[in-house]
Coordinates of C-alpha atoms and ligand atoms in Angstrom, one line a residue:
X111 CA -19.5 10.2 -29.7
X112 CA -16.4 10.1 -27.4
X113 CA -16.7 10.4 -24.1
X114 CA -13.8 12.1 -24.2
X115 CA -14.2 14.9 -26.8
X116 CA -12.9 17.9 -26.1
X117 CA -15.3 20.9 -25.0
X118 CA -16.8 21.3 -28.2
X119 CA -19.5 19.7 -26.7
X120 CA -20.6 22.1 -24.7
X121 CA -21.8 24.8 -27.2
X122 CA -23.9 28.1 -27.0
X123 CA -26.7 25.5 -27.2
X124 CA -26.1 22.9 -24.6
X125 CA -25.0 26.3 -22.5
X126 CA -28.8 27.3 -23.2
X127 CA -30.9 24.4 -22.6
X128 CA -29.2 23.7 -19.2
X129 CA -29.6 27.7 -18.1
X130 CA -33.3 27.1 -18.8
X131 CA -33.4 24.6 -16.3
X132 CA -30.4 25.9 -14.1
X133 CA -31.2 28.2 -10.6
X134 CA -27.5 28.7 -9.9
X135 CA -24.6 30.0 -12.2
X136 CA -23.5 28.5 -15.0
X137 CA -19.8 29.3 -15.9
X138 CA -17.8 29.0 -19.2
X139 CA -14.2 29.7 -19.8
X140 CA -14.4 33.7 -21.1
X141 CA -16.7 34.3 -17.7
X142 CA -15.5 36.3 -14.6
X143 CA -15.0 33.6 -11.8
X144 CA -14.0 30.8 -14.0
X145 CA -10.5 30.7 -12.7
X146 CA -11.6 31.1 -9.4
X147 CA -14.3 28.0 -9.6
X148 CA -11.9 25.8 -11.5
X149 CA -8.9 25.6 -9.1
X150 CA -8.3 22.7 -6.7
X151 CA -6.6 22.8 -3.5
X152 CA -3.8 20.9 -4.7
X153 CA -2.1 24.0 -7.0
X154 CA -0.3 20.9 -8.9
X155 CA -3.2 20.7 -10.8
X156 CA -4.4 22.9 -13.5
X157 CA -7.2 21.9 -15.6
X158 CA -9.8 24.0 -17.8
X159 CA -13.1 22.8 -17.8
X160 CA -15.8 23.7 -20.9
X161 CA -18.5 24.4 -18.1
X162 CA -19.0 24.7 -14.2
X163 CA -22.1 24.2 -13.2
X164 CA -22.6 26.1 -9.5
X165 CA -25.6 23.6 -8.3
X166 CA -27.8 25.6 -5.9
X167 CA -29.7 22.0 -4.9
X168 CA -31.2 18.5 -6.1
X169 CA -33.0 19.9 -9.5
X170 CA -29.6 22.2 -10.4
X171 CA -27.8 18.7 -10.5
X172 CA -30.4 16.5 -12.0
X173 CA -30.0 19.0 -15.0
X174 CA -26.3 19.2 -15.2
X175 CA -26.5 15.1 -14.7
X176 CA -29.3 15.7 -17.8
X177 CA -27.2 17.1 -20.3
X178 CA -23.8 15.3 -19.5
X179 CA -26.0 12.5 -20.3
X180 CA -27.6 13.6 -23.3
X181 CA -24.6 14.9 -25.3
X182 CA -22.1 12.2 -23.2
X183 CA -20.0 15.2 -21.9
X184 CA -17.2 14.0 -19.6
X185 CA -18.5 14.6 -15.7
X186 CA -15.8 15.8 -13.0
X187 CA -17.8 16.5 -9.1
X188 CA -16.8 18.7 -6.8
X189 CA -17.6 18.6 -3.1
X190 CA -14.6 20.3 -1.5
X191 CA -12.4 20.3 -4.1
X192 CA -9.6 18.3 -2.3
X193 CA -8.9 15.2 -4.0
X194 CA -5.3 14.5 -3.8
X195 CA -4.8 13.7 -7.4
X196 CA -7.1 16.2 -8.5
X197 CA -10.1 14.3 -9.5
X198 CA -12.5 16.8 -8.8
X199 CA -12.0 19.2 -12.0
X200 CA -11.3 18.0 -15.9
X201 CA -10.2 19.5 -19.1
X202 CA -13.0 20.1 -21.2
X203 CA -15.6 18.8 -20.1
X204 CA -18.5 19.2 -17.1
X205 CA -17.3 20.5 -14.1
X206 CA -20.4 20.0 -11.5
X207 CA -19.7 22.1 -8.6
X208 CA -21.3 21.3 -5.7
X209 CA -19.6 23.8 -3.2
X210 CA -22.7 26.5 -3.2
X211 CA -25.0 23.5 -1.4
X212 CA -24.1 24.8 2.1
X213 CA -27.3 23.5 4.0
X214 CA -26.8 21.9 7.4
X215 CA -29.4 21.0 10.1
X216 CA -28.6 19.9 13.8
X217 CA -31.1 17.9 15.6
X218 CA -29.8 18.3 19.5
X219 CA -33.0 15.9 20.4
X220 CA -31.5 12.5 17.9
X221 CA -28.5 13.8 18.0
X222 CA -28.2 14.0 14.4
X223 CA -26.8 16.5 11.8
X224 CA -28.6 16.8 7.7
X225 CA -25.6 18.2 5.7
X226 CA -25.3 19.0 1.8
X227 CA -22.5 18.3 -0.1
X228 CA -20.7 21.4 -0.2
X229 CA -20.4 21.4 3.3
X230 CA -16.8 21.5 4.5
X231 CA -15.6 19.7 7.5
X232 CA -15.0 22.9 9.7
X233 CA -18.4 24.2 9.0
X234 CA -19.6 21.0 9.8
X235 CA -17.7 21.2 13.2
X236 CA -18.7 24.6 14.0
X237 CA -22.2 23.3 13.5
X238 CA -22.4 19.9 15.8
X239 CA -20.2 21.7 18.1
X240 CA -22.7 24.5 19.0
X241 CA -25.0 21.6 20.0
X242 CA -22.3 19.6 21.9
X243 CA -22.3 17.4 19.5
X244 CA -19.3 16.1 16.7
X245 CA -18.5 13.3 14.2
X246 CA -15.5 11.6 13.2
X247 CA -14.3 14.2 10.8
X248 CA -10.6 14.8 8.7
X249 CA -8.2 16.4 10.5
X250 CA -7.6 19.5 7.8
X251 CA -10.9 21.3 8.5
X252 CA -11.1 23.0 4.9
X253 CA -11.8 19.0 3.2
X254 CA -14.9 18.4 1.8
X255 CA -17.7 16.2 3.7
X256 CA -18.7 14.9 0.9
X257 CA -15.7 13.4 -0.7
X258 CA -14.0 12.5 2.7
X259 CA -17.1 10.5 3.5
X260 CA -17.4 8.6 0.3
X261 CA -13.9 7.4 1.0
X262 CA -14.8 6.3 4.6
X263 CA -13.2 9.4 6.8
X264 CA -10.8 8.6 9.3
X265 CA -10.2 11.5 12.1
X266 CA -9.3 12.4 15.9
X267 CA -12.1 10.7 17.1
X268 CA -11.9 7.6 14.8
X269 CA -10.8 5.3 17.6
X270 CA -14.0 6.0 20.0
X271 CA -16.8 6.3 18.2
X272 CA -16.1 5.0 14.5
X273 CA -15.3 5.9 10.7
X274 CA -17.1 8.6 9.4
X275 CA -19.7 6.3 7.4
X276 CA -20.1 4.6 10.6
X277 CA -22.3 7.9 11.6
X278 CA -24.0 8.1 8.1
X279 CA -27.6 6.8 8.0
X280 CA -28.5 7.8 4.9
X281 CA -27.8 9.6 1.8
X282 CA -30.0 11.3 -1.1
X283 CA -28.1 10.2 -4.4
X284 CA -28.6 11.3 -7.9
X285 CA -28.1 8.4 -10.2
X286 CA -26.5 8.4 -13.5
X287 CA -30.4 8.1 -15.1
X288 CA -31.4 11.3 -13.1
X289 CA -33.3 9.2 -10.4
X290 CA -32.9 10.3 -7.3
X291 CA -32.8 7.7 -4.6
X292 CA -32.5 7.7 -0.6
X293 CA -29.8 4.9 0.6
X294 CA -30.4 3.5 3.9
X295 CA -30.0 0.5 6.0
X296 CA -33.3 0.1 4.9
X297 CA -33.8 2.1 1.4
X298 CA -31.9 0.8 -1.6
X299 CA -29.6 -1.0 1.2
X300 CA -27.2 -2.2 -1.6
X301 CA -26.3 1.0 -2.5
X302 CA -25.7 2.3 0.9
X303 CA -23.0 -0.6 1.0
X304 CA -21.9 0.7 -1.6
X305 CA -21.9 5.0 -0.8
X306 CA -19.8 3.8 2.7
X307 CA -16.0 3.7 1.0
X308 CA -17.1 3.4 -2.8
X309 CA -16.3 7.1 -3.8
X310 CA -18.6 8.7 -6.2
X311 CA -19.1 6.0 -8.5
X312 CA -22.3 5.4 -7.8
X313 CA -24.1 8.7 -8.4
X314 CA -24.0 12.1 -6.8
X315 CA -24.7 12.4 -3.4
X316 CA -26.7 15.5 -2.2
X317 CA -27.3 15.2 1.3
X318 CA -25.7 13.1 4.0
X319 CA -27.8 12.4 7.2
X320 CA -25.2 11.0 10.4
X321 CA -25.9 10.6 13.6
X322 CA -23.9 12.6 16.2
X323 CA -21.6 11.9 19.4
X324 CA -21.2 14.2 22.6
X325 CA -17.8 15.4 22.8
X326 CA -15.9 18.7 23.9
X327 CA -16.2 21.6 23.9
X328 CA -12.7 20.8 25.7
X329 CA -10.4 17.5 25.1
X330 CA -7.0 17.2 25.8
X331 CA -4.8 17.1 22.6
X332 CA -1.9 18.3 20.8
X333 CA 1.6 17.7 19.9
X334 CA 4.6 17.1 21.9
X335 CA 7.8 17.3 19.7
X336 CA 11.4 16.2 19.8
X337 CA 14.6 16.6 17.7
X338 CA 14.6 13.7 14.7
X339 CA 18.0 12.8 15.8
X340 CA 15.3 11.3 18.7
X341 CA 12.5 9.3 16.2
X342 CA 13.8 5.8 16.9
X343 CA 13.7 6.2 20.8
X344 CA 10.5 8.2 19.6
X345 CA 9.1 5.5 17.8
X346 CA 9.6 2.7 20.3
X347 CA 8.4 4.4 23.4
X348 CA 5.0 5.5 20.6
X349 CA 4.6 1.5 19.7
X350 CA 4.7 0.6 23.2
X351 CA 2.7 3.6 24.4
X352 CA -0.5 3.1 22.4
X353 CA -0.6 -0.8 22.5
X354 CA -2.9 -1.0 24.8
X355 CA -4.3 2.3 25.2
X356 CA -8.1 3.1 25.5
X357 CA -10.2 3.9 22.5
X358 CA -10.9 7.6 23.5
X359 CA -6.6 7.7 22.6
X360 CA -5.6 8.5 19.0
X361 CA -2.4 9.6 17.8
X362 CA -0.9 10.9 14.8
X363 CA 3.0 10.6 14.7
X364 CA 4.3 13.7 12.1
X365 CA 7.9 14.1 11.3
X366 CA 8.8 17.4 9.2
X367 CA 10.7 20.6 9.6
X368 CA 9.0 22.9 12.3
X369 CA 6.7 25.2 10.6
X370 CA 7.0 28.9 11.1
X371 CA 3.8 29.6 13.5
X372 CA 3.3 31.6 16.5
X373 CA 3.0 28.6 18.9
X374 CA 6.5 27.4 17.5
X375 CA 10.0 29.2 19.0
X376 CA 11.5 31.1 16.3
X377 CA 15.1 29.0 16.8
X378 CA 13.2 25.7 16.6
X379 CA 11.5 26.7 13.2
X380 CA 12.8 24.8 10.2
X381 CA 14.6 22.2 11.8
X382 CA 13.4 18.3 12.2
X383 CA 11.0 17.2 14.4
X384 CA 9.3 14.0 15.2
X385 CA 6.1 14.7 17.0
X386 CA 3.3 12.5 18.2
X387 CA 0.1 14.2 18.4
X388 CA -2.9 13.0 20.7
X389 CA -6.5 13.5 20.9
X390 CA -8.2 12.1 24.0
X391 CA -12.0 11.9 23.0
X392 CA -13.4 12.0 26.7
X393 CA -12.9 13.6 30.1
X394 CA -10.2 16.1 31.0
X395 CA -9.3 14.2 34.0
X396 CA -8.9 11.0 32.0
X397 CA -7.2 12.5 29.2
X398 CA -4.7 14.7 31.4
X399 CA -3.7 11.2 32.9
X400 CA -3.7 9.0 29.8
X401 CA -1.3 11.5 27.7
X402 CA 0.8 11.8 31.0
X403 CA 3.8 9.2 29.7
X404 CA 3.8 10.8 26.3
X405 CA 4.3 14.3 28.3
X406 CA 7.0 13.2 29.9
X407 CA 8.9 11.0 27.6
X408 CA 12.7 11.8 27.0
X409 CA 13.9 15.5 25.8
X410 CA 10.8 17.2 24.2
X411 CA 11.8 20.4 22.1
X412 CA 8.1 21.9 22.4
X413 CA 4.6 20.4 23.9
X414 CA 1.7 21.9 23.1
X415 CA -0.5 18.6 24.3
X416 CA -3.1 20.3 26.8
X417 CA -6.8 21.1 27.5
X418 CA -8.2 23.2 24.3
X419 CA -11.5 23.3 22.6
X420 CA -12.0 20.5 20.0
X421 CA -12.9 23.3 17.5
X422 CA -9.4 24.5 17.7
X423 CA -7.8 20.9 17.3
X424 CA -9.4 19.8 14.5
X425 CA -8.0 23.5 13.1
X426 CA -4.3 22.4 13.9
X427 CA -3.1 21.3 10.9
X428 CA -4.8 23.8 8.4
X429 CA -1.7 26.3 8.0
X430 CA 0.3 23.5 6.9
X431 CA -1.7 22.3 4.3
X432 CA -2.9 26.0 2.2
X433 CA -4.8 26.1 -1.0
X434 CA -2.3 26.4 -3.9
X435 CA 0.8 25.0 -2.9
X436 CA 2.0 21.7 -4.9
X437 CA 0.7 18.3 -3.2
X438 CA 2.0 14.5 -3.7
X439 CA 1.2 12.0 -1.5
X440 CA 1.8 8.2 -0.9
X441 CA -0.4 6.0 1.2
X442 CA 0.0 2.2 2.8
X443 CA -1.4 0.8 5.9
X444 CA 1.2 -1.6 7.9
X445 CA 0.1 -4.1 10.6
X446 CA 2.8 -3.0 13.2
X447 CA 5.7 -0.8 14.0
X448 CA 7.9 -3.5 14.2
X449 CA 11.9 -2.7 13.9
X450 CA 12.1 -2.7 10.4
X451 CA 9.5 0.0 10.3
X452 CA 10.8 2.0 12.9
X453 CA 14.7 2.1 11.2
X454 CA 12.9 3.3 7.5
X455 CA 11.1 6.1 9.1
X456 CA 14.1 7.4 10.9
X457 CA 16.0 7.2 7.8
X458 CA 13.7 9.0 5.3
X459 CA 12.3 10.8 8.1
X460 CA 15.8 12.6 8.5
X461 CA 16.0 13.3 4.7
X462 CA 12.8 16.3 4.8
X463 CA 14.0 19.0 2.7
X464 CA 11.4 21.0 1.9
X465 CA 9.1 22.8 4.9
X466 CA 6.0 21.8 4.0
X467 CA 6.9 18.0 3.1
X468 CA 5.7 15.9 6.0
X469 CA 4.5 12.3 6.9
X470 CA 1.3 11.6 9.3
X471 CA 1.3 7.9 10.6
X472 CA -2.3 7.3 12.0
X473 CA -3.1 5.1 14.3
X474 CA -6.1 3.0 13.5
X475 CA -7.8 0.3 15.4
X476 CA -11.0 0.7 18.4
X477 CA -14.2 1.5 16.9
X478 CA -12.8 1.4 13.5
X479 CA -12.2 -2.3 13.7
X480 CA -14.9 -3.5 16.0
X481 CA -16.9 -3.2 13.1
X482 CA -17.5 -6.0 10.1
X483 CA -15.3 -6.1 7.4
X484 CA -18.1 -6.2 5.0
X485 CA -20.8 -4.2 6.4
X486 CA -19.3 -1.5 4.3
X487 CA -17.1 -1.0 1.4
X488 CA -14.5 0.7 2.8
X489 CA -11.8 -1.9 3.3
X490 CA -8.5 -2.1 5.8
X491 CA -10.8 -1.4 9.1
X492 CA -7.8 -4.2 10.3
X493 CA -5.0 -1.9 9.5
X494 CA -2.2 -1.2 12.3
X495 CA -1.7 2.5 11.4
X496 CA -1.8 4.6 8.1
X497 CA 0.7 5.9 6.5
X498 CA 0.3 9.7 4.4
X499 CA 3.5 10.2 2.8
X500 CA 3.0 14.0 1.6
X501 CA 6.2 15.4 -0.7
X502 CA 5.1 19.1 -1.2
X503 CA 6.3 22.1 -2.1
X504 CA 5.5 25.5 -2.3
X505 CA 5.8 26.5 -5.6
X506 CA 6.6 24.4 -8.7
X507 CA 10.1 24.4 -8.5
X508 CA 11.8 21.5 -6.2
X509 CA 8.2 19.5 -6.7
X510 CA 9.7 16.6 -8.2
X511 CA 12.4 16.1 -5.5
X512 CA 9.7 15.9 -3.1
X513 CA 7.7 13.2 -5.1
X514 CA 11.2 11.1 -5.5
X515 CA 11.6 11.7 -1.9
X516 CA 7.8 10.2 -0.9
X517 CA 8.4 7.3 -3.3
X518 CA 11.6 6.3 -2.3
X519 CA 10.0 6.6 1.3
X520 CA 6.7 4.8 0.6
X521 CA 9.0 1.8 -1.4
X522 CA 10.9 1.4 1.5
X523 CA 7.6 0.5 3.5
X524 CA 6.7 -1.9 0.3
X525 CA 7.5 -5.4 2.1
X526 CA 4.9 -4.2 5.3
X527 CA 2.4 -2.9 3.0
X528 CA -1.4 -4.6 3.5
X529 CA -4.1 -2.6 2.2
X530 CA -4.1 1.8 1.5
X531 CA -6.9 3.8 2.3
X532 CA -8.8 5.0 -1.2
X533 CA -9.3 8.8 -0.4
X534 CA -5.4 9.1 0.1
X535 CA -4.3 7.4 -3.5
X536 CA -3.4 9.5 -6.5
X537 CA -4.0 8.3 -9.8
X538 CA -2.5 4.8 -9.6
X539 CA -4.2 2.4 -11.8
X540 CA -6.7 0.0 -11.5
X541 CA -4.4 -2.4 -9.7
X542 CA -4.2 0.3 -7.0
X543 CA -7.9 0.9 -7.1
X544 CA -8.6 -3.2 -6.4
X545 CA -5.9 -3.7 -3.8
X546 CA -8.0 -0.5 -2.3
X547 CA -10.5 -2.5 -2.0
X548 CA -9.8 -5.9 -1.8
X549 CA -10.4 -8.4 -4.7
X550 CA -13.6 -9.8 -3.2
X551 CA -15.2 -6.6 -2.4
X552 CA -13.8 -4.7 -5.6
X553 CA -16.2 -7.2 -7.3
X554 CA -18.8 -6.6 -5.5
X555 CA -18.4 -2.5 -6.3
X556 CA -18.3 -4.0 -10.4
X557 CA -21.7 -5.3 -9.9
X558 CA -22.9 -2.3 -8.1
X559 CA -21.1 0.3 -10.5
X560 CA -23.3 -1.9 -13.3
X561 CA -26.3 -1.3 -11.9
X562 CA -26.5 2.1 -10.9
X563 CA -23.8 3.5 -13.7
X564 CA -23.1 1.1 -16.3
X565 CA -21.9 3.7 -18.7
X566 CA -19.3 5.0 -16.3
X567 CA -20.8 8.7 -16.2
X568 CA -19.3 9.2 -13.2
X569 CA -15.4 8.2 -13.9
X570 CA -13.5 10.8 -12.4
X571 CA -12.8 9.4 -9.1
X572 CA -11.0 6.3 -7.8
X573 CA -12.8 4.5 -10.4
X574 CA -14.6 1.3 -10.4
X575 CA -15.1 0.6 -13.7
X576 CA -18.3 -2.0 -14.9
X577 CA -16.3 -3.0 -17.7
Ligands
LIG668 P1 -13.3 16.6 -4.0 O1 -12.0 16.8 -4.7 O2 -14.4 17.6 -4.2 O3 -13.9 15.1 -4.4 C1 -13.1 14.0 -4.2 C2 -13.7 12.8 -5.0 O4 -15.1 12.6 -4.5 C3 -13.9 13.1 -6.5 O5 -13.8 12.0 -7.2 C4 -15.3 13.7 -6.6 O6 -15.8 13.5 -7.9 C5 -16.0 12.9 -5.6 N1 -17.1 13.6 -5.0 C6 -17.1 14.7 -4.2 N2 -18.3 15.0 -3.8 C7 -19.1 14.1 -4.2 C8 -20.5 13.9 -4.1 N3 -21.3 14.7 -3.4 N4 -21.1 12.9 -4.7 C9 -20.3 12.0 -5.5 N5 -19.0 12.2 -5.6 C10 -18.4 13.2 -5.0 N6 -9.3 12.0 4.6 C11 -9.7 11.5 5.8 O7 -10.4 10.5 5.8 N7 -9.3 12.1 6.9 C12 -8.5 13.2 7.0 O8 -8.2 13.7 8.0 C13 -8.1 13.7 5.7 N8 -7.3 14.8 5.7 C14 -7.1 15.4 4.5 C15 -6.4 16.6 4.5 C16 -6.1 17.3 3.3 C17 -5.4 18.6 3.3 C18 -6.5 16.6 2.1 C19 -6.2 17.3 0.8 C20 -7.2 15.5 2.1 C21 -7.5 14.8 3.3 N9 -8.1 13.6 3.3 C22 -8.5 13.1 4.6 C23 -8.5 12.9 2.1 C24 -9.9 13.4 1.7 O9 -10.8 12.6 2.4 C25 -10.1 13.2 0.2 O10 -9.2 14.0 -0.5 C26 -11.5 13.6 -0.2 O11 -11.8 13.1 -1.4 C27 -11.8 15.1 -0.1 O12 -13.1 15.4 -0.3 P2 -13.6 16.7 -1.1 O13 -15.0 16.7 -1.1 O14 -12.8 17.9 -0.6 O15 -12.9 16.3 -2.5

């Protein structure tokens, strides 16, 4: 049987046997909801599954894992449903929907947080936050845990305290045989390795265990914004700037048209900015001082850098990135902002037609890269910044000029590429997927993938495949 047969797979029968089994819903193509369940954040994708299975906990996905396995169904997970490419949904086959497992426990006393997988990072927040407490998380607050972890999770407070699998310290996974296994430090150690920037190759994770920071409720952050006639004086006085800046200092440089929100002036809306936005992951006092330079550098056209709670940070960025709208996106990490650098960003940076297409150039470094490069498998802890090269557009029409524009943009940067972070690649290849990872360590995940899924169950992701 083909792994790849359509949904005829997934009859009245197999519907049956895995409702006998099943406490949450089970949805097929003709039921109310289906529409609903099957879209993805990124609206450029649109693809009909034969079956969404709504897992209410551990024994809801051992069964769907079950009968993929038994009639060799073609398996697409879904934590928050934000995979760039779409990876989280298929056509056809089982869609296994982890969004309803919504359980989260705070311990104030270890300062840790229990989380399932459909836990998004804003709930997340909300939850360590009432505690004092917070994690590196993504900076769009309606991404997935799950899937932003399994990638590695970069985020405001990256710099100070670490990636998001630098928190993790452990996970409950279901394997590809149905077993369910707890990865530690200490349990099934090789498959921790492998959880901590493998993706979901390895099994379905159910719960994530992380331990916690103090932070907040106030930090100073937030952008300050000039004209992009500005971005090379911009750029220069950013490269100097955060050279030697403390870890509790991350910065996010953004160039795009000014959206249309209240905190923006109506005349300033739709024309190009460069900003450079901060998060200072310690004291006000500290932070008002560090951010000081940046406040007063050159002509700004709008700052909005300033004491807030960290809640409403990590929140920023969420009206520019709504469910539905058409997503590309093209990732590299440089070493440096050298000259070269600088000149290609202004350049393509002044080319933004559409309002929603944008680039966010993370800075990387601190914590990230105090730690070993192969004490996880996430790979490019070295990196200088990140580039996210996002061509979007709100409805279908004008989508392909904004994926020529993030090409052209992301080609340009082609001689100062070193590695790319896997959770921002579309589907690029295998070639992609090992340069992800590094040829050394991308073996190592081969070995791993043949151990705990050497039929390739779980494909649908940046895949590592045993072959
Ligand atoms: P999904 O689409 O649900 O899943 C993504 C992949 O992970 C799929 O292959 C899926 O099968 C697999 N998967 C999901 N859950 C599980 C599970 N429990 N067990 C096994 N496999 C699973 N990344 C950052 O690091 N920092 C950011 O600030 C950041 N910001 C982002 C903002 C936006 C708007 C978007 C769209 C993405 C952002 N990302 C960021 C990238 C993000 O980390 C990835 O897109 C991530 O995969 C999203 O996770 P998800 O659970 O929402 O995705």
């Amino acid at each position: 049987m083909s792994a790849l047969a359509p949904g005829a797979l997934i009859d009245g029968t197999a519907v049956e046997e895995l409702q006998a089994m099943f406490r949450g819903e089970l949805i097929r193509p003709d039921d109310r909801g289906y529409d609903e369940h099957r879209k993805v954040w990124n609206g450029s994708i649109d693809r009909h599954p034969g079956l969404i299975a709504r897992c209410t906990g551990v024994a809801d996905v051992r069964a769907a894992v079950g009968l993929a396995k038994e009639r060799d169904l073609l398996v697409a997970v879904r934590g928050g449903g934000h995979s760039f490419p779409g990876l989280s949904v298929c056509d056809d086959g089982l869609l296994i929907d982890l969004g309803a497992m919504k359980g989260m426990r705070v311990d104030p006393e270890k300062r840790t947080v229990r989380a399932q997988a459909g836990v998004l990072l804003g709930e997340l927040d909300r939850e360590t936050q009432g505690f004092g407490l917070a994690m590196t998380s993504g900076i769009v607050t309606h991404t997935g845990m799950a899937g932003l972890t399994l990638g590695g999770g970069i985020g405001w407070i990256m710099r100070k305290y670490g990636l998001t699998i630098d928190h993790l310290l452990s996970v409950d996974v279901v394997t590809a045989d149905g077993e369910v296994l707890t990865a530690s430090e200490d349990q099934n150690a090789d498959l921790f390795w492998g959880v901590r920037g493998g993706g979901g190759n390895f099994g379905i994770v159910t719960e994530f265990e992380f331990r916690l920071n103090e932070l907040g409720p106030y930090v100073v952050a937030g952008p300050v914004f000039w004209a992009m006639e500005d971005a090379g004086e911009v750029l220069r006085f950013h490269r100097d700037w955060v050279a030697d800046c403390p870890d509790e200092l991350m910065t996010i440089v953004v160039q795009r048209r000014a959206p249309a929100l209240p905190t923006v002036p109506p005349e300033l809306v739709g024309k190009l900015i460069i900003g450079i936005t901060a998060c200072y992951a310690g004291p006000i006092e500290d932070g008002e001082r560090v951010v000081r330079p940046l406040k007063e550098f050159g002509s700004p056209v709008l700052d909005l850098c300033m004491p807030k709670p960290y809640l409403a940070h990590q929140q920023m960025f969420d009206p520019s990135f709504k469910h539905g709208w058409s997503y590309y996106v093209r990732s590299c990490d440089v070493a440096e902002l050298n000259d070269d650098v600088i000149d290609i960003m202004v350049e393509h940076g002044s080319r933004i037609t559409s309002p929603i297409t944008s680039i966010a150039l993370w800075q990387m470094g601190g914590a990230v890269a105090r730690v070993g490069d192969d004490a996880t498998a996430f790979n490019g802890r070295q990196a200088g910044f990140t580039f996210n090269i996002n061509g979007n557009s709100m409805t279908p029409e004008g989508f392909e000029a904004e994926r020529d524009w993030a090409r052209s943009y992301w080609s340009a940067l082609e001689p100062h590429h070193t590695s790319v972070y896997v959770n921002f690649l579309m589907e690029e290849g295998e070639e992609r997927v090992r340069r992800a990872y590094g040829a050394e360590k991308y073996d190592r995940l081969k070995a791993l993938k043949r151990t705990y899924d050497p039929t390739n169950l779980f494909r649908l992701n940046q895949n590592i495949s045993p072959d």
